[in-house]
Amino acid sequence: MELTGQNFIGNTRSADGSVTFQAVNPATGEDLQPSYVEATGDEVDQAFRKAEEAFKVYRQKSGTRRAELLEAIADEIEVLGDQLIRRCSRETGLTEGHLNGERGRTVGQLRLFGKVIREGSWVDARIDTSKEGPDIRSMKMALGPVGIFGASNFPLAFSVAGGDTASALAAGCTIVVKAHPAHPGTCEMVGGAIRKAVEETGMPDGTFSMVQGTSHEVGQAMVEHPLAKAIGFTGSFKGGKALYDAATRRPEPIPVYAEMGSTNPMFLLPGALKEQGEELAEGLVNSVNLGVGQFCTNPGLVAYQDSDEARAFQQKVSEHFKKASAGTMLTAGIQSAYKQGLEKLLQQEGVRLVADGKDNGSATPGVPHLLNVSSKDFLANRFLEEEVFGPSTLTITAGGKQDLVAIAENLQGHLTATLYGTEQDLEEYSELVRVLQRKVGRLIFNGFPTGVQVNHAMVHGGPFPATTDARATSVGTLAIERFVRPVCFQGFPEEQLPDELKADNPLGIGRLVNGERTK
């Protein structure tokens, strides 16, 4: 596929702006061709106007027809082959092996949502024909055009055709995507695949648009556009909070589903340290350094009680960190923020550097760092809980069980929390478990947090500041819930009802009829 550096306004390419930028290879610092044209305010406006017109048609497409679109997108992404992987690797520094796996996840979640909407029960159809009142029927229906922001750290699975796109299109929404400026070529290739799928499946022009740009103005224009009905975002706290604040200031506020990062605390309980300390040490180092620490589930805090086993564990972790080599970080900006974050951490009272790894000589090295602090100093300093995006972790040495509980009670919202222990540990630390249930979206027992499975039960979300809405998930089939609202039909004649609500159930879906679940 030949790259043009242009935007997609519906099925039409556009390059009306005068501001251009280029991708940079983070490993070498090399500028990559072509130059990309930043979208203008008029182009953003055109994209949403097309999305609104397309929505009037697309929302009425059956689940089967929308599934055909999702499956066609997956097919077209696969057709891009090695060209996509090579370009993406040059723009991100991620290995081709990693990206092949990420592409598999991307097409897999598109096809998974296709299965969900083909089956159809996700609409939660409810019918009440009680004689005490009027005939009332309800179901979930699409919100309207959705603005989606691609993420830097998952250039395929959380970007142009990622989970937000898959779930919004599955729900019946049309979308306008803001391509991530760190990998614009990758975005253009995937955007082209989506556009082709839209045309091949006969979906209306405007079902998908994609705008490029490095400035905040493009993103602000998307959030503030009066036709936008929701926003999906994965990125920094600063970026997500700015979009959220802009959305709440609108004459018509709209939901912003922003996943904004997390330090994903781990609690290593005495039984685990005694039985598997060496295995835990190696596993922790691998988890921290996976993807050069640029996963949103990277374990950035590790708490444990002081003991002989804990000190032996810390020593083993230190030895592994000293042997670990740096990887190439996604962008020079991310690498700079990582270095600044480490420097600020090391300036805090009681924080000490335990070990660091080796530089790999790339233009944007992410050198592994292991730090330590006492629970007393951690509890006295809220800053120590903030995410440092990269391959580092802060271990917290606690005095006893109540110190661990105090650490948990003092936490803000996170995506995950992990407990490593025995079944007896779980019984003895049941108070800790109860506290953590209120702090995170996913509670893990005896497993590292890095890696998020895409399935029907997954929750990738959590209380603020991990996300802007703790009721939502950005991974798994429950993600479709973000882009719908319940609509009730009262007293309607049968022929005017959606198929999901008709008496003879022509779609054969599961429903709640007069309080009884049907299959």
Short mmCIF file of C-alpha atoms in Angstrom, two decimals:
data_model
loop_
_atom_site.label_atom_id
_atom_site.label_comp_id
_atom_site.label_asym_id
_atom_site.label_seq_id
_atom_site.Cartn_x
_atom_site.Cartn_y
_atom_site.Cartn_z
CA MET A 1 0.00 0.00 0.00
CA GLU A 2 1.36 3.41 -0.99
CA LEU A 3 1.29 5.95 1.85
CA THR A 4 -0.05 9.42 0.98
CA GLY A 5 0.03 11.38 4.26
CA GLN A 6 -3.63 12.32 3.87
CA ASN A 7 -6.72 12.15 6.07
CA PHE A 8 -9.79 9.98 5.45
CA ILE A 9 -13.01 12.02 5.47
CA GLY A 10 -15.46 9.21 4.97
CA ASN A 11 -14.44 7.40 1.82
CA THR A 12 -12.58 10.46 0.47
CA ARG A 13 -8.93 11.35 1.03
CA SER A 14 -8.30 14.94 2.10
CA ALA A 15 -5.29 17.18 2.77
CA ASP A 16 -6.53 20.76 3.09
CA GLY A 17 -4.17 21.85 5.88
CA SER A 18 -0.78 23.54 5.70
CA VAL A 19 0.83 22.00 8.83
CA THR A 20 2.78 18.79 8.25
CA PHE A 21 4.73 16.33 10.41
CA GLN A 22 6.63 13.05 10.02
CA ALA A 23 6.97 9.85 11.98
CA VAL A 24 10.35 9.21 13.62
CA ASN A 25 12.06 5.86 14.02
CA PRO A 26 12.65 5.76 17.82
CA ALA A 27 15.57 3.35 17.51
CA THR A 28 17.59 5.52 15.10
CA GLY A 29 16.06 9.01 15.25
CA GLU A 30 15.47 8.83 11.47
CA ASP A 31 12.55 10.81 9.96
CA LEU A 32 10.19 8.54 8.03
CA GLN A 33 8.45 9.45 4.80
CA PRO A 34 5.90 10.65 3.83
CA SER A 35 4.97 13.89 5.52
CA TYR A 36 1.49 13.87 7.08
CA VAL A 37 -0.96 16.75 6.76
CA GLU A 38 -2.64 17.81 9.98
CA ALA A 39 -6.42 17.98 9.68
CA THR A 40 -8.10 21.36 9.75
CA GLY A 41 -11.13 22.29 11.79
CA ASP A 42 -13.21 22.16 8.62
CA GLU A 43 -12.06 18.61 7.90
CA VAL A 44 -13.01 17.50 11.42
CA ASP A 45 -16.39 19.13 10.90
CA GLN A 46 -16.86 17.35 7.56
CA ALA A 47 -15.93 14.03 9.17
CA PHE A 48 -18.58 14.37 11.88
CA ARG A 49 -21.24 15.62 9.47
CA LYS A 50 -20.61 12.57 7.30
CA ALA A 51 -20.66 10.38 10.40
CA GLU A 52 -24.05 11.76 11.41
CA GLU A 53 -25.58 11.13 8.00
CA ALA A 54 -24.05 7.65 7.89
CA PHE A 55 -25.34 6.90 11.40
CA LYS A 56 -28.94 7.36 10.30
CA VAL A 57 -28.44 4.39 7.95
CA TYR A 58 -25.78 2.33 9.76
CA ARG A 59 -27.66 2.17 13.07
CA GLN A 60 -30.50 0.34 11.31
CA LYS A 61 -28.24 -2.36 9.88
CA SER A 62 -28.81 -5.76 11.42
CA GLY A 63 -26.30 -7.36 13.74
CA THR A 64 -25.42 -9.76 10.95
CA ARG A 65 -24.66 -6.92 8.54
CA ARG A 66 -22.52 -5.06 11.07
CA ALA A 67 -20.71 -8.31 11.86
CA GLU A 68 -19.89 -8.63 8.16
CA LEU A 69 -18.21 -5.21 8.34
CA LEU A 70 -16.13 -6.14 11.39
CA GLU A 71 -15.07 -9.42 9.80
CA ALA A 72 -14.20 -7.66 6.53
CA ILE A 73 -12.00 -5.18 8.46
CA ALA A 74 -10.18 -8.12 10.07
CA ASP A 75 -9.68 -9.73 6.66
CA GLU A 76 -8.34 -6.51 5.10
CA ILE A 77 -5.87 -5.97 7.96
CA GLU A 78 -4.53 -9.47 7.39
CA VAL A 79 -4.20 -8.74 3.66
CA LEU A 80 -1.76 -5.92 4.51
CA GLY A 81 0.66 -8.65 5.52
CA ASP A 82 4.30 -8.01 6.36
CA GLN A 83 4.22 -4.47 4.95
CA LEU A 84 2.08 -3.35 7.90
CA ILE A 85 4.33 -5.08 10.44
CA ARG A 86 7.53 -3.61 8.98
CA ARG A 87 6.16 -0.06 8.90
CA CYS A 88 4.77 -0.37 12.41
CA SER A 89 8.09 -1.66 13.74
CA ARG A 90 9.95 1.27 12.18
CA GLU A 91 7.51 3.77 13.72
CA THR A 92 7.40 2.26 17.23
CA GLY A 93 10.60 0.30 17.85
CA LEU A 94 8.47 -2.74 18.74
CA THR A 95 9.71 -6.07 17.42
CA GLU A 96 8.04 -7.72 14.46
CA GLY A 97 7.31 -10.77 16.63
CA HIS A 98 5.48 -8.60 19.17
CA LEU A 99 3.52 -6.84 16.43
CA ASN A 100 2.49 -10.08 14.77
CA GLY A 101 0.97 -11.11 18.08
CA GLU A 102 -0.74 -7.75 18.48
CA ARG A 103 -2.21 -7.98 14.98
CA GLY A 104 -3.63 -11.38 15.93
CA ARG A 105 -5.30 -9.82 18.96
CA THR A 106 -6.64 -6.94 16.85
CA VAL A 107 -8.33 -9.11 14.23
CA GLY A 108 -9.42 -11.54 16.93
CA GLN A 109 -11.36 -8.92 18.86
CA LEU A 110 -13.02 -7.65 15.66
CA ARG A 111 -14.25 -11.17 14.94
CA LEU A 112 -15.27 -11.71 18.57
CA PHE A 113 -17.52 -8.64 18.49
CA GLY A 114 -18.89 -9.95 15.20
CA LYS A 115 -20.00 -13.12 16.99
CA VAL A 116 -21.56 -11.13 19.81
CA ILE A 117 -23.74 -9.00 17.54
CA ARG A 118 -24.66 -11.90 15.25
CA GLU A 119 -26.09 -13.71 18.30
CA GLY A 120 -27.84 -10.52 19.41
CA SER A 121 -28.73 -11.01 23.08
CA TRP A 122 -26.30 -8.25 24.09
CA VAL A 123 -29.08 -5.66 23.48
CA ASP A 124 -30.71 -6.80 26.77
CA ALA A 125 -34.23 -6.83 25.33
CA ARG A 126 -36.91 -6.51 28.03
CA ILE A 127 -40.64 -6.93 27.52
CA ASP A 128 -43.39 -6.26 30.05
CA THR A 129 -46.96 -6.97 28.92
CA SER A 130 -48.50 -6.76 32.38
CA LYS A 131 -52.25 -6.13 32.33
CA GLU A 132 -51.83 -3.54 35.10
CA GLY A 133 -50.31 -1.05 32.66
CA PRO A 134 -49.35 -0.36 29.05
CA ASP A 135 -47.16 -2.64 26.93
CA ILE A 136 -43.55 -1.59 27.61
CA ARG A 137 -40.45 -2.88 25.82
CA SER A 138 -36.82 -1.71 25.99
CA MET A 139 -33.41 -2.46 24.50
CA LYS A 140 -29.97 -0.91 24.16
CA MET A 141 -29.39 1.21 21.06
CA ALA A 142 -26.39 3.06 19.62
CA LEU A 143 -25.53 6.58 20.83
CA GLY A 144 -24.41 8.18 17.55
CA PRO A 145 -21.06 9.28 16.10
CA VAL A 146 -18.12 8.45 18.40
CA GLY A 147 -14.67 10.09 18.51
CA ILE A 148 -11.82 7.63 19.11
CA PHE A 149 -8.20 8.44 20.00
CA GLY A 150 -5.49 5.95 19.06
CA ALA A 151 -2.96 4.93 21.74
CA SER A 152 0.83 5.10 21.45
CA ASN A 153 1.73 1.82 23.15
CA PHE A 154 -0.56 -0.53 21.19
CA PRO A 155 -0.39 0.74 17.60
CA LEU A 156 -2.76 -1.97 16.40
CA ALA A 157 -4.87 -3.32 19.29
CA PHE A 158 -5.68 0.08 20.87
CA SER A 159 -5.43 2.25 17.79
CA VAL A 160 -7.36 2.78 14.55
CA ALA A 161 -8.96 -0.69 14.46
CA GLY A 162 -8.58 -1.42 18.16
CA GLY A 163 -11.07 -2.25 20.87
CA ASP A 164 -12.81 1.13 20.87
CA THR A 165 -13.40 0.94 17.13
CA ALA A 166 -14.57 -2.68 17.27
CA SER A 167 -17.01 -2.07 20.11
CA ALA A 168 -18.37 1.22 18.73
CA LEU A 169 -19.00 -0.21 15.26
CA ALA A 170 -20.52 -3.33 16.83
CA ALA A 171 -22.92 -1.16 18.84
CA GLY A 172 -24.10 0.57 15.65
CA CYS A 173 -22.13 3.81 16.03
CA THR A 174 -20.19 5.53 13.27
CA ILE A 175 -16.67 6.69 14.17
CA VAL A 176 -14.13 9.46 13.65
CA VAL A 177 -10.65 8.33 14.67
CA LYS A 178 -7.75 10.57 15.70
CA ALA A 179 -4.65 8.77 14.44
CA HIS A 180 -1.73 8.71 16.87
CA PRO A 181 1.04 11.00 15.54
CA ALA A 182 3.79 8.59 16.63
CA HIS A 183 2.72 5.99 14.05
CA PRO A 184 0.79 7.81 11.30
CA GLY A 185 1.86 5.41 8.55
CA THR A 186 0.54 2.43 10.48
CA CYS A 187 -2.68 4.35 11.07
CA GLU A 188 -3.03 5.17 7.38
CA MET A 189 -2.56 1.55 6.38
CA VAL A 190 -5.15 0.29 8.87
CA GLY A 191 -7.47 3.19 8.05
CA GLY A 192 -7.26 2.24 4.40
CA ALA A 193 -8.21 -1.34 5.29
CA ILE A 194 -11.27 -0.10 7.20
CA ARG A 195 -12.30 2.20 4.37
CA LYS A 196 -12.05 -0.66 1.90
CA ALA A 197 -14.15 -2.89 4.15
CA VAL A 198 -16.80 -0.16 4.47
CA GLU A 199 -17.06 0.07 0.69
CA GLU A 200 -17.01 -3.69 0.09
CA THR A 201 -19.80 -4.37 2.60
CA GLY A 202 -21.98 -1.53 1.28
CA MET A 203 -21.94 0.54 4.44
CA PRO A 204 -22.69 4.27 4.09
CA ASP A 205 -19.97 6.81 3.32
CA GLY A 206 -18.98 8.34 6.67
CA THR A 207 -19.22 5.15 8.71
CA PHE A 208 -15.47 5.64 9.26
CA SER A 209 -13.23 8.72 9.09
CA MET A 210 -9.68 9.30 10.33
CA VAL A 211 -7.86 12.57 10.93
CA GLN A 212 -4.15 13.12 11.50
CA GLY A 213 -2.37 15.72 13.61
CA THR A 214 0.10 16.51 16.38
CA SER A 215 -1.65 19.53 17.89
CA HIS A 216 -4.21 19.57 20.68
CA GLU A 217 -6.55 21.54 18.41
CA VAL A 218 -7.50 18.49 16.35
CA GLY A 219 -8.48 16.50 19.43
CA GLN A 220 -10.31 19.43 21.00
CA ALA A 221 -12.27 19.96 17.78
CA MET A 222 -13.40 16.32 17.92
CA VAL A 223 -14.52 16.47 21.55
CA GLU A 224 -16.27 19.80 21.12
CA HIS A 225 -18.08 18.93 17.90
CA PRO A 226 -21.84 19.07 18.58
CA LEU A 227 -22.48 15.84 16.63
CA ALA A 228 -20.05 13.76 18.74
CA LYS A 229 -21.94 11.62 21.27
CA ALA A 230 -19.07 9.86 23.11
CA ILE A 231 -15.26 9.66 23.22
CA GLY A 232 -12.93 6.68 23.61
CA PHE A 233 -9.36 7.41 24.73
CA THR A 234 -6.29 5.48 25.92
CA GLY A 235 -3.26 7.49 27.01
CA SER A 236 -1.87 9.75 29.69
CA PHE A 237 -3.74 11.16 32.66
CA LYS A 238 -3.06 14.70 31.46
CA GLY A 239 -4.46 14.02 27.99
CA GLY A 240 -7.48 12.07 29.15
CA LYS A 241 -8.42 14.55 31.86
CA ALA A 242 -8.17 17.46 29.38
CA LEU A 243 -10.58 15.70 27.01
CA TYR A 244 -12.93 14.84 29.88
CA ASP A 245 -12.98 18.44 31.11
CA ALA A 246 -13.66 19.72 27.58
CA ALA A 247 -16.53 17.25 27.19
CA THR A 248 -18.18 18.33 30.45
CA ARG A 249 -17.98 22.01 29.44
CA ARG A 250 -19.96 21.43 26.25
CA PRO A 251 -23.55 22.74 26.03
CA GLU A 252 -24.41 19.04 25.74
CA PRO A 253 -21.94 17.10 27.92
CA ILE A 254 -20.96 13.70 26.55
CA PRO A 255 -19.31 10.66 28.15
CA VAL A 256 -15.54 10.30 27.83
CA TYR A 257 -14.25 6.77 28.39
CA ALA A 258 -10.60 7.50 29.09
CA GLU A 259 -8.13 4.85 30.25
CA MET A 260 -5.36 6.96 31.73
CA GLY A 261 -2.79 4.63 33.20
CA SER A 262 -2.09 2.88 36.48
CA THR A 263 0.74 1.64 38.70
CA ASN A 264 -1.04 -1.69 39.26
CA PRO A 265 0.08 -2.47 42.84
CA MET A 266 1.19 -5.97 43.77
CA PHE A 267 1.05 -7.40 47.30
CA LEU A 268 3.40 -10.30 47.97
CA LEU A 269 2.14 -12.17 51.03
CA PRO A 270 4.37 -14.16 53.41
CA GLY A 271 3.40 -17.62 52.20
CA ALA A 272 4.24 -16.79 48.58
CA LEU A 273 7.62 -15.27 49.45
CA LYS A 274 8.46 -18.33 51.51
CA GLU A 275 7.41 -20.91 48.91
CA GLN A 276 8.29 -19.25 45.59
CA GLY A 277 10.50 -16.21 46.24
CA GLU A 278 13.00 -16.95 43.46
CA GLU A 279 10.29 -17.60 40.87
CA LEU A 280 8.52 -14.39 41.88
CA ALA A 281 11.74 -12.39 41.51
CA GLU A 282 12.30 -13.57 37.94
CA GLY A 283 8.63 -13.17 37.05
CA LEU A 284 8.51 -9.63 38.40
CA VAL A 285 11.52 -8.51 36.37
CA ASN A 286 10.04 -10.03 33.21
CA SER A 287 6.69 -8.36 33.85
CA VAL A 288 8.21 -4.93 34.54
CA ASN A 289 10.35 -5.06 31.39
CA LEU A 290 7.72 -6.53 29.07
CA GLY A 291 7.21 -4.09 26.19
CA VAL A 292 9.91 -1.86 27.76
CA GLY A 293 7.50 -1.23 30.63
CA GLN A 294 5.06 0.53 28.30
CA PHE A 295 2.02 -1.61 29.11
CA CYS A 296 -0.81 0.06 31.01
CA THR A 297 -0.76 -2.96 33.37
CA ASN A 298 2.95 -2.70 34.19
CA PRO A 299 3.46 -3.46 37.94
CA GLY A 300 4.85 -0.17 39.22
CA LEU A 301 4.36 -0.82 42.96
CA VAL A 302 5.27 -3.99 44.87
CA ALA A 303 4.52 -4.18 48.61
CA TYR A 304 5.58 -6.86 51.09
CA GLN A 305 6.31 -7.28 54.81
CA ASP A 306 9.90 -7.16 55.96
CA SER A 307 11.30 -10.65 56.65
CA ASP A 308 14.29 -12.84 55.82
CA GLU A 309 12.34 -14.16 52.79
CA ALA A 310 11.49 -10.64 51.67
CA ARG A 311 15.11 -9.51 51.86
CA ALA A 312 16.22 -12.57 49.87
CA PHE A 313 13.53 -11.76 47.30
CA GLN A 314 14.70 -8.15 47.02
CA GLN A 315 18.27 -9.33 46.50
CA LYS A 316 17.22 -11.70 43.71
CA VAL A 317 15.18 -8.99 41.99
CA SER A 318 18.18 -6.65 42.22
CA GLU A 319 20.45 -9.22 40.57
CA HIS A 320 18.00 -9.70 37.70
CA PHE A 321 17.62 -5.94 37.17
CA LYS A 322 21.38 -5.46 36.95
CA LYS A 323 21.52 -8.02 34.12
CA ALA A 324 18.52 -6.58 32.24
CA SER A 325 19.14 -4.59 29.06
CA ALA A 326 17.27 -1.49 27.96
CA GLY A 327 14.74 -1.65 25.16
CA THR A 328 13.75 1.03 22.66
CA MET A 329 10.92 3.21 23.95
CA LEU A 330 8.08 4.28 21.68
CA THR A 331 9.02 7.94 21.25
CA ALA A 332 11.64 10.43 22.35
CA GLY A 333 8.93 12.23 24.33
CA ILE A 334 7.98 9.10 26.26
CA GLN A 335 11.64 8.33 26.96
CA SER A 336 12.24 11.88 28.21
CA ALA A 337 9.18 11.71 30.49
CA TYR A 338 10.43 8.36 31.84
CA LYS A 339 13.82 9.81 32.75
CA GLN A 340 12.24 12.86 34.36
CA GLY A 341 9.82 10.67 36.32
CA LEU A 342 12.67 8.56 37.68
CA GLU A 343 14.66 11.63 38.65
CA LYS A 344 11.69 13.06 40.51
CA LEU A 345 11.06 9.75 42.30
CA LEU A 346 14.66 9.57 43.47
CA GLN A 347 14.37 13.07 44.93
CA GLN A 348 11.56 11.99 47.26
CA GLU A 349 12.14 11.34 50.95
CA GLY A 350 13.21 7.75 51.64
CA VAL A 351 13.35 6.55 48.02
CA ARG A 352 16.58 4.81 47.05
CA LEU A 353 17.88 3.24 43.86
CA VAL A 354 18.44 -0.49 44.37
CA ALA A 355 19.58 -1.48 40.87
CA ASP A 356 19.47 -0.40 37.23
CA GLY A 357 20.05 -2.19 33.94
CA LYS A 358 22.19 -1.63 30.88
CA ASP A 359 21.79 0.91 28.08
CA ASN A 360 21.19 -0.63 24.65
CA GLY A 361 22.59 2.29 22.63
CA SER A 362 19.32 3.13 20.85
CA ALA A 363 18.12 6.70 20.33
CA THR A 364 15.40 6.24 22.98
CA PRO A 365 16.62 3.66 25.53
CA GLY A 366 14.37 2.55 28.37
CA VAL A 367 16.81 1.45 31.07
CA PRO A 368 15.24 -0.80 33.77
CA HIS A 369 15.24 0.65 37.31
CA LEU A 370 14.44 -0.93 40.68
CA LEU A 371 13.66 1.43 43.58
CA ASN A 372 12.68 0.92 47.21
CA VAL A 373 10.92 2.88 49.95
CA SER A 374 9.53 2.11 53.39
CA SER A 375 5.76 1.92 53.92
CA LYS A 376 6.03 4.89 56.32
CA ASP A 377 7.56 7.14 53.66
CA PHE A 378 5.21 5.81 50.98
CA LEU A 379 2.13 6.60 53.04
CA ALA A 380 3.41 10.11 53.73
CA ASN A 381 3.89 11.00 50.06
CA ARG A 382 1.02 10.76 47.56
CA PHE A 383 3.36 11.40 44.61
CA LEU A 384 4.98 7.97 45.04
CA GLU A 385 1.79 6.35 43.73
CA GLU A 386 1.91 8.17 40.38
CA GLU A 387 2.74 6.23 37.22
CA VAL A 388 6.22 6.45 35.73
CA PHE A 389 5.58 5.05 32.26
CA GLY A 390 8.48 2.72 31.52
CA PRO A 391 10.49 -0.27 32.85
CA SER A 392 10.72 0.61 36.54
CA THR A 393 9.09 -0.50 39.76
CA LEU A 394 9.03 0.81 43.32
CA THR A 395 9.14 -1.85 46.04
CA ILE A 396 7.59 -0.94 49.40
CA THR A 397 8.90 -2.56 52.58
CA ALA A 398 6.14 -2.80 55.19
CA GLY A 399 6.37 -3.65 58.87
CA GLY A 400 3.32 -5.90 59.20
CA LYS A 401 -0.13 -6.88 57.98
CA GLN A 402 -1.77 -3.61 58.99
CA ASP A 403 0.87 -1.68 57.04
CA LEU A 404 -0.16 -3.55 53.89
CA VAL A 405 -3.83 -2.80 54.61
CA ALA A 406 -2.97 0.87 55.17
CA ILE A 407 -1.14 1.00 51.83
CA ALA A 408 -4.21 -0.45 50.10
CA GLU A 409 -6.59 1.94 51.87
CA ASN A 410 -4.43 4.89 50.83
CA LEU A 411 -4.43 3.93 47.14
CA GLN A 412 -6.33 5.82 44.48
CA GLY A 413 -8.00 3.97 41.59
CA HIS A 414 -5.97 1.51 39.50
CA LEU A 415 -6.61 -0.88 36.64
CA THR A 416 -5.36 -3.93 38.53
CA ALA A 417 -4.12 -5.13 41.89
CA THR A 418 -2.32 -8.43 42.39
CA LEU A 419 -2.11 -10.72 45.40
CA TYR A 420 0.54 -13.43 45.49
CA GLY A 421 0.04 -15.89 48.32
CA THR A 422 -1.24 -19.22 49.52
CA GLU A 423 -4.90 -20.00 50.21
CA GLN A 424 -4.09 -19.58 53.90
CA ASP A 425 -2.64 -16.14 53.13
CA LEU A 426 -5.93 -15.18 51.46
CA GLU A 427 -7.85 -16.15 54.58
CA GLU A 428 -5.49 -14.26 56.87
CA TYR A 429 -5.44 -11.18 54.61
CA SER A 430 -9.17 -11.11 53.80
CA GLU A 431 -9.36 -7.48 54.95
CA LEU A 432 -6.73 -6.55 52.35
CA VAL A 433 -8.76 -8.30 49.65
CA ARG A 434 -11.92 -6.42 50.64
CA VAL A 435 -10.12 -3.08 50.52
CA LEU A 436 -8.62 -3.76 47.09
CA GLN A 437 -12.02 -4.64 45.62
CA ARG A 438 -12.91 -0.96 45.90
CA LYS A 439 -9.67 0.25 44.34
CA VAL A 440 -9.37 -1.60 41.03
CA GLY A 441 -11.21 -3.04 38.05
CA ARG A 442 -9.36 -6.38 38.05
CA LEU A 443 -8.10 -8.24 41.12
CA ILE A 444 -5.52 -10.95 40.31
CA PHE A 445 -4.44 -13.90 42.45
CA ASN A 446 -1.07 -15.52 41.76
CA GLY A 447 -0.50 -14.00 38.34
CA PHE A 448 1.31 -10.96 37.00
CA PRO A 449 -0.92 -8.15 35.69
CA THR A 450 0.77 -7.65 32.30
CA GLY A 451 -1.39 -9.13 29.57
CA VAL A 452 -5.11 -8.52 29.14
CA GLN A 453 -7.24 -11.30 27.66
CA VAL A 454 -9.99 -10.26 25.25
CA ASN A 455 -13.06 -12.25 26.29
CA HIS A 456 -16.58 -11.92 27.68
CA ALA A 457 -15.57 -11.52 31.35
CA MET A 458 -12.57 -9.18 31.16
CA VAL A 459 -12.66 -5.78 32.89
CA HIS A 460 -9.97 -3.33 31.84
CA GLY A 461 -10.97 -0.25 33.76
CA GLY A 462 -11.03 1.00 37.31
CA PRO A 463 -11.85 3.92 39.61
CA PHE A 464 -10.49 7.41 38.92
CA PRO A 465 -7.74 8.32 38.10
CA ALA A 466 -7.18 5.04 36.26
CA THR A 467 -10.23 5.87 34.15
CA THR A 468 -12.91 8.53 33.94
CA ASP A 469 -15.72 5.99 34.44
CA ALA A 470 -15.26 3.00 36.75
CA ARG A 471 -18.42 1.36 35.35
CA ALA A 472 -16.81 0.73 31.96
CA THR A 473 -14.19 -1.54 30.41
CA SER A 474 -12.15 -0.87 27.28
CA VAL A 475 -11.30 -4.57 26.72
CA GLY A 476 -13.68 -7.50 26.30
CA THR A 477 -17.19 -7.70 24.94
CA LEU A 478 -18.62 -5.60 27.80
CA ALA A 479 -16.88 -2.65 26.10
CA ILE A 480 -19.90 -2.38 23.79
CA GLU A 481 -21.90 -1.03 26.76
CA ARG A 482 -20.06 2.30 26.55
CA PHE A 483 -21.60 3.27 23.23
CA VAL A 484 -25.27 2.45 23.78
CA ARG A 485 -28.19 3.72 25.84
CA PRO A 486 -31.48 2.08 26.84
CA VAL A 487 -34.50 3.07 24.74
CA CYS A 488 -38.05 2.23 25.81
CA PHE A 489 -41.04 1.69 23.47
CA GLN A 490 -44.44 2.07 25.14
CA GLY A 491 -47.69 1.06 23.49
CA PHE A 492 -46.16 0.63 20.02
CA PRO A 493 -47.89 -1.53 17.38
CA GLU A 494 -46.04 -4.77 16.64
CA GLU A 495 -45.01 -3.84 13.10
CA GLN A 496 -43.27 -0.66 14.30
CA LEU A 497 -41.10 -2.36 16.91
CA PRO A 498 -37.46 -3.34 16.31
CA ASP A 499 -37.07 -7.05 15.54
CA GLU A 500 -35.39 -7.54 18.93
CA LEU A 501 -38.65 -6.58 20.67
CA LYS A 502 -41.28 -8.24 18.48
CA ALA A 503 -43.54 -10.84 20.05
CA ASP A 504 -42.44 -13.73 17.83
CA ASN A 505 -38.73 -12.98 18.47
CA PRO A 506 -37.64 -13.29 14.81
CA LEU A 507 -33.96 -13.02 15.76
CA GLY A 508 -34.19 -15.84 18.28
CA ILE A 509 -32.32 -13.93 20.98
CA GLY A 510 -32.41 -14.28 24.74
CA ARG A 511 -34.79 -11.78 26.36
CA LEU A 512 -36.40 -10.86 29.70
CA VAL A 513 -40.16 -11.35 29.22
CA ASN A 514 -42.40 -10.44 32.14
CA GLY A 515 -39.51 -11.04 34.51
CA GLU A 516 -38.63 -14.46 33.07
CA ARG A 517 -35.36 -15.11 31.18
CA THR A 518 -35.96 -16.75 27.82
CA LYS A 519 -33.43 -18.50 25.58
#
